[in-house]
């Protein structure tokens, strides 16, 4: 079997998995990603004139985008030997979004803290992840009671999987459950990012 044949077989596997996950996830969320095939990132690059024949990526990855401006956030999957995970959140929020989220934390961080401290969140994702400032962001008090949240520049939630879990017949079910468990986090962020500090819609 040639490398190209192996690649096509594995591509079919990942697209089939992504399609099945998309179908199930669409029962509880509204997604604009049209198919499993569309969700998978390409791993290849043009190597015809290159001495380096390694692929663009050495792992499978893909994402599902939530539909309409009212639903913020997205689901991402990364499948690689020893390094597989599902993630969601805001990798590079723009300045306006970051300011809005921080303003909400400064005003009342309790609803978000309740999500982070819930049994569901802790058992699935552990803790909120992402880059943080070493001090308080400009315009915010370093002694604010929610300073731990105000320092975040990214808002990421990650669930890691072992190779045995990925290869298990139960993986689709576990992946779906992981995505569903992101919803309280997404719903909170969506509400914040589609309203002003008074709760009025900005859409």
XYZ file of N, CA, C and O in Angstrom:
812
model
N 0.839 -1.197 0.000
C 0.000 0.000 0.000
C 0.877 1.251 0.000
O 1.809 1.362 0.796
N 0.596 2.166 -0.870
C 1.390 3.388 -0.968
C 1.014 4.371 0.152
O -0.025 4.246 0.797
N 1.873 5.365 0.338
C 1.606 6.402 1.332
C 0.316 7.140 0.982
O -0.492 7.462 1.854
N 0.111 7.393 -0.301
C -1.098 8.103 -0.743
C -2.353 7.302 -0.414
O -3.373 7.867 0.006
N -2.283 5.977 -0.615
C -3.429 5.126 -0.301
C -3.718 5.120 1.196
O -4.874 5.192 1.617
N -2.650 5.046 1.995
C -2.821 5.077 3.453
C -3.432 6.403 3.892
O -4.303 6.446 4.755
N -2.957 7.469 3.269
C -3.471 8.799 3.601
C -4.967 8.886 3.315
O -5.739 9.383 4.146
N -5.389 8.395 2.169
C -6.801 8.461 1.792
C -7.677 7.631 2.725
O -8.804 8.025 3.040
N -7.151 6.504 3.177
C -7.892 5.658 4.112
C -8.070 6.390 5.443
O -9.168 6.437 6.005
N -6.973 6.967 5.942
C -7.040 7.676 7.214
C -7.894 8.939 7.099
O -8.608 9.312 8.034
N -7.806 9.607 5.956
C -8.635 10.798 5.734
C -10.111 10.432 5.783
O -10.925 11.160 6.374
N -10.458 9.312 5.188
C -11.843 8.854 5.219
C -12.295 8.566 6.646
O -13.429 8.898 7.030
N -11.396 7.977 7.445
C -11.716 7.683 8.834
C -12.024 8.966 9.609
O -13.033 9.047 10.322
N -11.152 9.960 9.478
C -11.318 11.181 10.257
C -12.530 11.971 9.771
O -13.255 12.569 10.570
N -12.779 11.974 8.469
C -13.947 12.689 7.946
C -15.241 12.012 8.376
O -16.241 12.691 8.662
N -15.229 10.689 8.436
C -16.405 9.942 8.881
C -16.681 10.221 10.354
O -17.827 10.455 10.761
N -15.617 10.214 11.167
C -15.757 10.534 12.585
C -16.286 11.953 12.769
O -17.235 12.188 13.537
N -15.690 12.908 12.071
C -16.100 14.307 12.193
C -17.548 14.490 11.742
O -18.307 15.247 12.350
N -17.940 13.779 10.683
C -19.310 13.868 10.193
C -20.307 13.326 11.199
O -21.380 13.912 11.406
N -19.963 12.213 11.837
C -20.848 11.616 12.837
C -20.969 12.527 14.060
O -22.066 12.708 14.612
N -19.852 13.119 14.467
C -19.867 14.027 15.606
C -20.680 15.282 15.283
O -21.479 15.748 16.100
N -20.497 15.809 14.079
C -21.241 16.993 13.651
C -22.747 16.724 13.652
O -23.537 17.556 14.110
N -23.133 15.564 13.162
C -24.550 15.205 13.109
C -25.156 15.161 14.506
O -26.260 15.673 14.733
N -24.439 14.558 15.453
C -24.958 14.440 16.810
C -24.939 15.789 17.529
O -25.883 16.142 18.240
N -23.876 16.544 17.336
C -23.741 17.838 18.001
C -24.790 18.832 17.498
O -25.268 19.683 18.254
N -25.168 18.684 16.244
C -26.164 19.584 15.646
C -27.558 19.400 16.244
O -28.436 20.239 16.032
N -27.754 18.329 16.990
C -29.040 18.101 17.646
C -29.226 19.018 18.853
O -30.359 19.241 19.292
N -28.105 19.545 19.381
C -28.185 20.378 20.575
C -27.565 21.761 20.381
O -27.620 22.589 21.286
N -26.977 22.014 19.220
C -26.387 23.321 18.945
C -26.598 23.644 17.469
O -26.868 22.744 16.665
N -26.468 24.922 17.115
C -26.624 25.347 15.728
C -25.239 25.675 15.176
O -24.570 26.588 15.666
N -24.828 24.925 14.169
C -23.477 25.046 13.623
C -23.517 25.429 12.157
O -24.388 24.990 11.413
N -22.565 26.223 11.734
C -22.515 26.618 10.333
C -21.596 25.714 9.516
O -21.609 25.771 8.298
N -20.798 24.885 10.168
C -19.966 23.913 9.467
C -20.881 22.917 8.759
O -21.731 22.287 9.399
N -20.715 22.761 7.468
C -21.701 22.022 6.674
C -21.501 20.508 6.645
O -22.438 19.758 6.365
N -20.270 20.044 6.927
C -20.021 18.604 6.848
C -18.759 18.257 7.612
O -17.936 19.134 7.922
N -18.611 16.967 7.896
C -17.383 16.510 8.534
C -16.171 16.799 7.662
O -15.109 17.185 8.154
N -16.341 16.629 6.354
C -15.253 16.893 5.417
C -14.797 18.347 5.488
O -13.612 18.647 5.459
N -15.758 19.254 5.594
C -15.443 20.684 5.649
C -14.768 21.065 6.967
O -14.069 22.080 7.037
N -14.988 20.276 7.997
C -14.444 20.621 9.316
C -12.970 20.257 9.472
O -12.266 20.843 10.299
N -12.498 19.283 8.689
C -11.142 18.760 8.860
C -10.123 19.658 8.165
O -10.270 19.991 6.991
N -9.063 20.024 8.883
C -7.998 20.840 8.304
C -7.096 19.976 7.432
O -6.819 18.819 7.763
N -6.610 20.548 6.355
C -5.698 19.784 5.498
C -4.338 19.641 6.190
O -3.918 20.527 6.934
N -3.661 18.547 5.929
C -2.338 18.328 6.537
C -1.215 18.439 5.498
O -0.047 18.495 5.850
N -1.580 18.486 4.229
C -0.561 18.445 3.185
C -0.178 19.844 2.697
O -0.836 20.830 2.971
N 0.905 19.903 1.963
C 1.356 21.130 1.306
C 2.023 20.734 0.001
O 2.262 19.545 -0.247
N 2.324 21.680 -0.833
C 2.951 21.398 -2.122
C 4.434 21.078 -1.906
O 5.225 21.944 -1.522
N 4.813 19.815 -2.122
C 6.204 19.402 -1.889
C 6.899 19.000 -3.193
O 7.981 18.418 -3.175
N 6.301 19.347 -4.323
C 6.860 18.917 -5.613
C 8.278 19.430 -5.834
O 9.116 18.741 -6.421
N 8.564 20.635 -5.373
C 9.871 21.234 -5.620
C 10.650 21.466 -4.327
O 11.552 22.295 -4.271
N 10.279 20.722 -3.298
C 10.925 20.890 -2.007
C 11.687 19.632 -1.610
O 11.215 18.520 -1.809
N 12.873 19.832 -1.024
C 13.640 18.691 -0.519
C 13.011 18.148 0.759
O 13.132 16.965 1.071
N 12.353 19.001 1.493
C 11.677 18.614 2.725
C 10.280 18.091 2.374
O 9.415 18.843 1.964
N 10.079 16.807 2.520
C 8.815 16.185 2.109
C 7.839 15.989 3.270
O 6.801 15.342 3.101
N 8.161 16.532 4.451
C 7.245 16.366 5.577
C 5.954 17.129 5.313
O 5.957 18.169 4.648
N 4.841 16.631 5.834
C 3.563 17.316 5.596
C 3.467 18.621 6.366
O 4.255 18.892 7.273
N 2.482 19.416 5.992
C 2.217 20.685 6.662
C 1.914 20.446 8.134
O 2.361 21.173 9.018
N 1.145 19.380 8.410
C 0.834 18.986 9.776
C 1.024 17.480 9.915
O 0.838 16.736 8.952
N 1.371 17.041 11.102
C 1.570 15.607 11.341
C 0.493 15.063 12.279
O 0.702 14.085 12.978
N -0.638 15.730 12.294
C -1.764 15.288 13.110
C -3.054 15.682 12.404
O -3.053 16.492 11.484
N -4.155 15.100 12.860
C -5.462 15.476 12.329
C -6.086 16.518 13.239
O -6.022 16.399 14.462
N -6.686 17.497 12.655
C -7.375 18.519 13.433
C -8.556 19.058 12.661
O -8.639 18.908 11.438
N -9.464 19.670 13.372
C -10.621 20.251 12.706
C -11.443 21.058 13.687
O -11.159 21.094 14.888
N -12.468 21.714 13.178
C -13.297 22.544 14.046
C -14.722 22.653 13.529
O -14.984 22.460 12.344
N -15.615 22.969 14.448
C -17.008 23.238 14.135
C -17.325 24.653 14.607
O -17.115 24.983 15.776
N -17.834 25.475 13.717
C -18.139 26.866 14.041
C -19.608 27.017 14.394
O -20.480 26.548 13.660
N -19.884 27.684 15.503
C -21.262 27.933 15.898
C -21.856 29.011 14.993
O -21.185 29.949 14.592
N -23.132 28.881 14.686
C -23.767 29.737 13.688
C -24.381 31.001 14.288
O -24.838 30.993 15.432
N -24.388 32.038 13.495
C -24.947 33.364 13.753
C -24.131 34.132 14.793
O -23.388 33.542 15.572
N -24.317 35.438 14.797
C -23.586 36.320 15.717
C -24.014 36.124 17.165
O -23.319 36.555 18.086
N -25.145 35.475 17.372
C -25.644 35.267 18.727
C -24.930 34.136 19.448
O -24.999 34.039 20.676
N -24.257 33.278 18.702
C -23.570 32.125 19.296
C -22.070 32.285 19.101
O -21.571 32.166 17.995
N -21.374 32.530 20.182
C -19.936 32.735 20.109
C -19.187 31.477 20.541
O -19.697 30.640 21.268
N -17.940 31.375 20.094
C -17.128 30.214 20.436
C -17.199 29.146 19.368
O -18.010 29.206 18.443
N -16.338 28.147 19.496
C -16.322 27.055 18.540
C -15.635 25.841 19.129
O -14.915 25.928 20.125
N -15.877 24.694 18.523
C -15.313 23.428 18.980
C -14.099 23.061 18.120
O -14.148 23.157 16.897
N -13.035 22.604 18.748
C -11.820 22.222 18.017
C -11.377 20.836 18.479
O -11.435 20.529 19.675
N -10.959 20.003 17.522
C -10.402 18.704 17.911
C -9.012 18.511 17.303
O -8.720 18.975 16.202
N -8.158 17.856 18.056
C -6.765 17.613 17.691
C -6.472 16.153 18.009
O -6.533 15.747 19.173
N -6.197 15.356 16.989
C -5.955 13.931 17.178
C -4.530 13.600 16.754
O -4.182 13.647 15.576
N -3.720 13.273 17.735
C -2.301 12.993 17.517
C -1.841 12.005 18.581
O -2.243 12.103 19.747
N -1.007 11.074 18.199
C -0.551 10.055 19.137
C 0.033 10.701 20.390
O 0.977 11.472 20.331
N -0.572 10.379 21.526
C -0.098 10.887 22.802
C -0.461 12.325 23.112
O -0.134 12.822 24.192
N -1.146 13.009 22.186
C -1.419 14.436 22.380
C -2.828 14.837 21.941
O -3.059 15.971 21.539
N -3.758 13.934 22.018
C -5.108 14.226 21.528
C -5.918 15.032 22.537
O -5.808 14.822 23.746
N -6.723 15.948 22.018
C -7.583 16.732 22.903
C -8.725 17.370 22.129
O -8.685 17.496 20.905
N -9.754 17.760 22.866
C -10.836 18.604 22.362
C -10.753 19.919 23.123
O -10.435 19.941 24.309
N -11.036 21.004 22.434
C -10.935 22.310 23.077
C -12.006 23.244 22.552
O -12.591 23.028 21.491
N -12.242 24.283 23.303
C -13.171 25.315 22.884
C -12.803 26.622 23.541
O -12.015 26.654 24.490
N -13.362 27.715 23.024
C -13.115 28.985 23.669
C -12.690 30.079 22.718
O -13.085 30.097 21.553
N -11.829 30.953 23.230
C -11.450 32.163 22.511
C -9.932 32.289 22.547
O -9.350 32.737 23.527
N -9.301 31.884 21.431
C -7.841 31.824 21.349
C -7.239 33.225 21.218
O -6.248 33.542 21.861
N -7.837 34.053 20.373
C -7.321 35.393 20.151
C -8.424 36.430 20.126
O -8.692 37.024 19.073
N -9.086 36.672 21.260
C -10.178 37.642 21.262
C -9.686 39.039 20.873
O -8.596 39.442 21.270
N -10.485 39.765 20.096
C -10.077 41.120 19.721
C -10.197 42.038 20.936
O -10.751 41.670 21.972
N -9.653 43.235 20.799
C -9.581 44.157 21.934
C -10.947 44.484 22.506
O -11.125 44.562 23.731
N -11.937 44.676 21.627
C -13.281 45.029 22.085
C -13.914 43.886 22.879
O -14.527 44.109 23.937
N -13.778 42.656 22.374
C -14.342 41.501 23.073
C -13.655 41.293 24.421
O -14.305 41.001 25.432
N -12.335 41.429 24.431
C -11.582 41.231 25.670
C -11.989 42.270 26.716
O -12.186 41.940 27.899
N -12.138 43.503 26.279
C -12.558 44.560 27.192
C -13.956 44.299 27.735
O -14.223 44.492 28.924
N -14.847 43.839 26.871
C -16.227 43.559 27.292
C -16.267 42.436 28.331
O -16.984 42.540 29.340
N -15.525 41.369 28.093
C -15.505 40.250 29.034
C -14.919 40.692 30.374
O -15.454 40.367 31.450
N -13.829 41.438 30.321
C -13.220 41.918 31.570
C -14.152 42.859 32.327
O -14.210 42.809 33.561
N -14.872 43.689 31.595
C -15.828 44.592 32.245
C -16.904 43.801 32.970
O -17.340 44.181 34.068
N -17.324 42.699 32.367
C -18.336 41.845 33.000
C -17.777 41.199 34.260
O -18.450 41.142 35.292
N -16.547 40.707 34.182
C -15.910 40.108 35.361
C -15.796 41.132 36.484
O -16.022 40.818 37.657
N -15.402 42.335 36.113
C -15.236 43.390 37.120
C -16.573 43.760 37.756
O -16.638 44.072 38.953
N -17.622 43.719 36.961
C -18.963 44.065 37.446
C -19.539 42.957 38.322
O -20.049 43.209 39.423
N -19.452 41.706 37.836
C -20.008 40.567 38.573
C -19.438 39.274 38.009
O -19.931 38.746 37.006
N -18.411 38.753 38.661
C -17.738 37.540 38.178
C -18.385 36.261 38.694
O -18.048 35.163 38.243
N -19.326 36.398 39.605
C -19.889 35.215 40.260
C -20.537 34.214 39.294
O -20.314 33.000 39.437
N -21.331 34.657 38.315
C -21.928 33.664 37.392
C -20.883 32.836 36.641
O -21.063 31.626 36.456
N -19.789 33.474 36.219
C -18.737 32.746 35.508
C -17.973 31.842 36.463
O -17.635 30.700 36.119
N -17.704 32.337 37.658
C -17.006 31.516 38.648
C -17.828 30.286 39.009
O -17.281 29.209 39.250
N -19.140 30.446 39.019
C -20.028 29.315 39.310
C -19.887 28.231 38.246
O -19.885 27.035 38.557
N -19.753 28.645 36.990
C -19.545 27.684 35.897
C -18.214 26.964 36.073
O -18.135 25.736 35.978
N -17.152 27.736 36.344
C -15.818 27.155 36.491
C -15.713 26.219 37.693
O -14.924 25.273 37.673
N -16.490 26.487 38.716
C -16.433 25.677 39.934
C -17.442 24.534 39.951
O -17.481 23.762 40.911
N -18.233 24.432 38.896
C -19.235 23.366 38.851
C -18.571 22.000 38.726
O -17.472 21.862 38.175
N -19.240 20.990 39.225
C -18.725 19.618 39.158
C -18.533 19.191 37.706
O -17.542 18.538 37.358
N -19.479 19.579 36.845
C -19.417 19.222 35.429
C -18.168 19.798 34.776
O -17.446 19.092 34.058
N -17.899 21.077 35.025
C -16.745 21.724 34.408
C -15.434 21.129 34.940
O -14.541 20.782 34.160
N -15.335 20.995 36.235
C -14.093 20.496 36.824
C -13.779 19.065 36.407
O -12.627 18.717 36.141
N -14.819 18.227 36.345
C -14.591 16.821 35.987
C -14.234 16.661 34.512
O -13.572 15.690 34.128
N -14.662 17.613 33.687
C -14.372 17.522 32.252
C -13.107 18.274 31.865
O -12.242 17.731 31.173
N -12.990 19.508 32.318
C -11.910 20.381 31.842
C -10.884 20.774 32.908
O -9.823 21.285 32.570
N -11.209 20.549 34.155
C -10.280 20.924 35.212
C -10.378 22.409 35.527
O -11.175 22.823 36.362
N -9.579 23.211 34.836
C -9.566 24.646 35.073
C -9.568 25.410 33.754
O -9.245 24.858 32.701
N -9.917 26.682 33.824
C -9.815 27.564 32.672
C -8.346 27.722 32.305
O -7.485 27.839 33.179
N -8.047 27.734 31.006
C -6.673 27.872 30.554
C -6.541 29.042 29.587
O -7.532 29.580 29.098
N -5.284 29.425 29.305
C -5.021 30.529 28.402
C -3.950 31.460 28.964
O -3.664 31.437 30.161
N -3.368 32.270 28.106
C -2.332 33.214 28.530
C -2.911 34.251 29.484
O -4.064 34.658 29.356
N -2.064 34.673 30.423
C -2.496 35.653 31.406
C -1.459 36.766 31.564
O -0.261 36.536 31.356
N -1.928 37.942 31.916
C -1.031 39.036 32.257
C -0.412 38.757 33.624
O -0.982 38.037 34.442
N 0.754 39.340 33.874
C 1.388 39.172 35.175
C 0.830 40.153 36.200
O 0.987 39.952 37.409
N 0.217 41.201 35.717
C -0.387 42.192 36.598
C -1.797 42.496 36.118
O -2.321 41.804 35.240
N -2.406 43.513 36.662
C -3.769 43.859 36.267
C -3.783 44.516 34.898
O -2.872 45.270 34.556
N -4.802 44.248 34.074
C -4.926 44.947 32.790
C -5.194 46.432 33.029
O -5.724 46.821 34.079
N -4.844 47.238 32.066
C -5.001 48.691 32.179
C -6.461 49.050 32.460
O -7.369 48.564 31.804
N -6.638 49.893 33.476
C -7.980 50.339 33.823
C -8.664 49.498 34.878
O -9.804 49.788 35.251
N -7.984 48.455 35.371
C -8.577 47.580 36.385
C -7.693 47.530 37.624
O -6.462 47.570 37.531
N -8.310 47.424 38.765
C -7.621 47.424 40.049
C -6.911 46.097 40.295
O -7.527 45.034 40.201
N -5.627 46.171 40.620
C -4.858 44.959 40.878
C -5.385 44.216 42.102
O -5.154 43.005 42.251
N -6.105 44.912 42.966
C -6.658 44.281 44.170
C -8.117 43.858 44.002
O -8.770 43.491 44.978
N -8.623 43.913 42.768
C -10.009 43.507 42.526
C -10.187 42.042 42.914
O -9.299 41.212 42.696
N -11.327 41.709 43.488
C -11.561 40.336 43.955
C -11.593 39.313 42.825
O -11.432 38.111 43.060
N -11.786 39.774 41.569
C -11.781 38.856 40.422
C -10.519 39.034 39.580
O -10.522 38.729 38.393
N -9.442 39.482 40.201
C -8.217 39.764 39.445
C -7.681 38.517 38.749
O -7.068 38.601 37.684
N -7.925 37.342 39.327
C -7.455 36.109 38.690
C -8.098 35.909 37.323
O -7.462 35.400 36.395
N -9.347 36.325 37.159
C -10.024 36.227 35.863
C -9.677 37.405 34.959
O -9.534 37.246 33.745
N -9.528 38.581 35.543
C -9.234 39.785 34.765
C -7.888 39.692 34.048
O -7.685 40.341 33.024
N -6.982 38.892 34.551
C -5.652 38.765 33.944
C -5.646 37.930 32.658
O -4.706 38.006 31.875
N -6.675 37.159 32.433
C -6.694 36.287 31.251
C -6.739 37.090 29.953
O -7.488 38.053 29.824
N -5.915 36.670 28.988
C -5.930 37.236 27.635
C -6.589 36.269 26.658
O -6.958 36.639 25.542
N -6.677 35.002 27.067
C -7.348 33.954 26.305
C -8.272 33.204 27.256
O -8.023 33.166 28.470
N -9.299 32.602 26.693
C -10.240 31.850 27.519
C -10.445 30.490 26.856
O -11.221 30.350 25.910
N -9.729 29.484 27.347
C -9.706 28.175 26.703
C -10.096 27.078 27.680
O -9.710 27.109 28.855
N -10.852 26.115 27.190
C -11.164 24.928 27.972
C -10.748 23.711 27.153
O -11.025 23.620 25.967
N -10.053 22.786 27.808
C -9.414 21.670 27.099
C -9.664 20.350 27.835
O -9.539 20.271 29.055
N -9.995 19.345 27.063
C -10.156 17.989 27.584
C -9.212 17.074 26.811
O -9.318 16.946 25.584
N -8.280 16.458 27.501
C -7.293 15.592 26.848
C -7.751 14.131 26.876
O -8.450 13.707 27.793
N -7.320 13.393 25.843
C -7.688 11.987 25.717
C -6.456 11.130 25.496
O -5.523 11.542 24.795
N -6.450 9.951 26.095
C -5.362 9.002 25.870
C -5.547 8.330 24.516
O -6.631 8.377 23.925
N -4.499 7.687 24.032
C -4.593 6.960 22.763
C -5.634 5.846 22.850
O -6.383 5.605 21.897
N -5.698 5.181 23.985
C -6.677 4.102 24.166
C -8.099 4.647 24.077
O -8.992 4.007 23.505
N -8.328 5.823 24.637
C -9.658 6.431 24.574
C -10.029 6.808 23.142
O -11.168 6.600 22.710
N -9.060 7.357 22.410
C -9.312 7.757 21.026
C -9.648 6.543 20.163
O -10.496 6.616 19.270
N -9.008 5.435 20.412
C -9.210 4.229 19.607
C -10.383 3.374 20.100
O -10.727 2.380 19.473
N -10.994 3.779 21.194
C -12.109 3.022 21.759
C -13.392 3.244 20.953
O -13.611 4.323 20.400
N -14.256 2.241 20.893
C -15.565 2.409 20.231
C -16.422 3.480 20.915
O -17.394 3.962 20.335
N -16.066 3.843 22.138
C -16.836 4.826 22.903
C -16.365 6.260 22.652
O -16.933 7.198 23.223
N -15.341 6.438 21.812
C -14.752 7.773 21.669
C -15.728 8.801 21.114
O -15.753 9.948 21.565
N -16.544 8.415 20.150
C -17.514 9.360 19.600
C -18.439 9.866 20.696
O -18.711 11.076 20.796
N -18.903 8.973 21.536
C -19.790 9.340 22.632
C -19.075 10.266 23.625
O -19.651 11.255 24.099
N -17.811 9.961 23.921
C -17.042 10.780 24.853
C -16.754 12.163 24.262
O -16.803 13.177 24.976
N -16.471 12.201 22.973
C -16.218 13.472 22.301
C -17.466 14.339 22.298
O -17.413 15.553 22.548
N -18.601 13.723 22.027
C -19.875 14.446 22.021
C -20.182 14.999 23.411
O -20.580 16.166 23.548
N -19.987 14.195 24.436
C -20.246 14.640 25.798
C -19.336 15.812 26.167
O -19.766 16.776 26.804
N -18.082 15.747 25.743
C -17.137 16.833 26.002
C -17.617 18.131 25.371
O -17.593 19.194 25.999
N -18.060 18.053 24.129
C -18.564 19.239 23.435
C -19.809 19.794 24.122
O -19.954 21.012 24.292
N -20.706 18.920 24.524
C -21.920 19.357 25.209
C -21.583 20.050 26.532
O -22.250 21.010 26.931
N -20.532 19.568 27.189
C -20.145 20.141 28.477
C -19.507 21.526 28.328
O -19.288 22.213 29.328
N -19.204 21.924 27.101
C -18.697 23.276 26.849
C -19.811 24.313 26.824
O -19.551 25.514 26.936
N -21.041 23.867 26.677
C -22.142 24.792 26.431
C -22.368 25.846 27.522
O -22.606 27.017 27.190
N -22.312 25.513 28.820
C -22.495 26.578 29.816
C -21.469 27.700 29.642
O -21.810 28.885 29.769
N -20.245 27.335 29.341
C -19.172 28.302 29.090
C -19.485 29.132 27.848
O -19.407 30.369 27.867
N -19.863 28.475 26.764
C -20.202 29.181 25.524
C -21.425 30.079 25.695
O -21.453 31.207 25.201
N -22.432 29.568 26.379
C -23.658 30.341 26.546
C -23.411 31.608 27.356
O -23.954 32.673 27.046
N -22.577 31.494 28.382
C -22.224 32.670 29.176
C -21.487 33.695 28.317
O -21.845 34.874 28.286
N -20.455 33.252 27.616
C -19.664 34.157 26.787
C -20.512 34.772 25.681
O -20.360 35.957 25.348
N -21.400 33.980 25.107
C -22.256 34.489 24.036
C -23.153 35.606 24.539
O -23.335 36.631 23.873
N -23.722 35.413 25.729
C -24.593 36.443 26.292
C -23.807 37.722 26.580
O -24.268 38.828 26.274
N -22.622 37.578 27.145
C -21.803 38.750 27.460
C -21.402 39.498 26.194
O -21.500 40.731 26.113
N -20.962 38.761 25.187
C -20.414 39.382 23.980
C -21.475 39.887 23.006
O -21.135 40.485 21.985
N -22.721 39.637 23.316
C -23.791 40.158 22.457
C -24.638 41.200 23.182
O -25.687 41.597 22.701
N -24.166 41.629 24.355
C -24.871 42.660 25.123
C -23.876 43.686 25.656
O -22.667 43.417 25.706
N -24.387 44.840 26.082
C -23.519 45.812 26.733
C -23.537 45.553 28.237
O -24.172 44.606 28.710
N -22.839 46.374 29.004
C -22.698 46.127 30.436
C -24.033 46.192 31.163
O -24.185 45.650 32.262
N -25.048 46.812 30.533
C -26.383 46.889 31.123
C -27.286 45.731 30.706
O -28.456 45.676 31.094
N -26.743 44.840 29.851
C -27.510 43.684 29.418
C -28.350 43.931 28.178
O -29.118 43.051 27.756
N -28.205 45.090 27.564
C -28.955 45.397 26.342
C -28.240 44.828 25.127
O -27.006 44.864 25.037
N -29.001 44.290 24.176
C -28.426 43.684 22.976
C -27.651 44.709 22.144
O -28.081 45.844 21.996
N -26.509 44.280 21.617
C -25.716 45.147 20.740
C -25.742 44.626 19.310
O -25.033 45.148 18.443
N -26.554 43.637 19.045
C -26.641 43.075 17.689
C -27.620 43.865 16.837
O -28.570 44.426 17.339
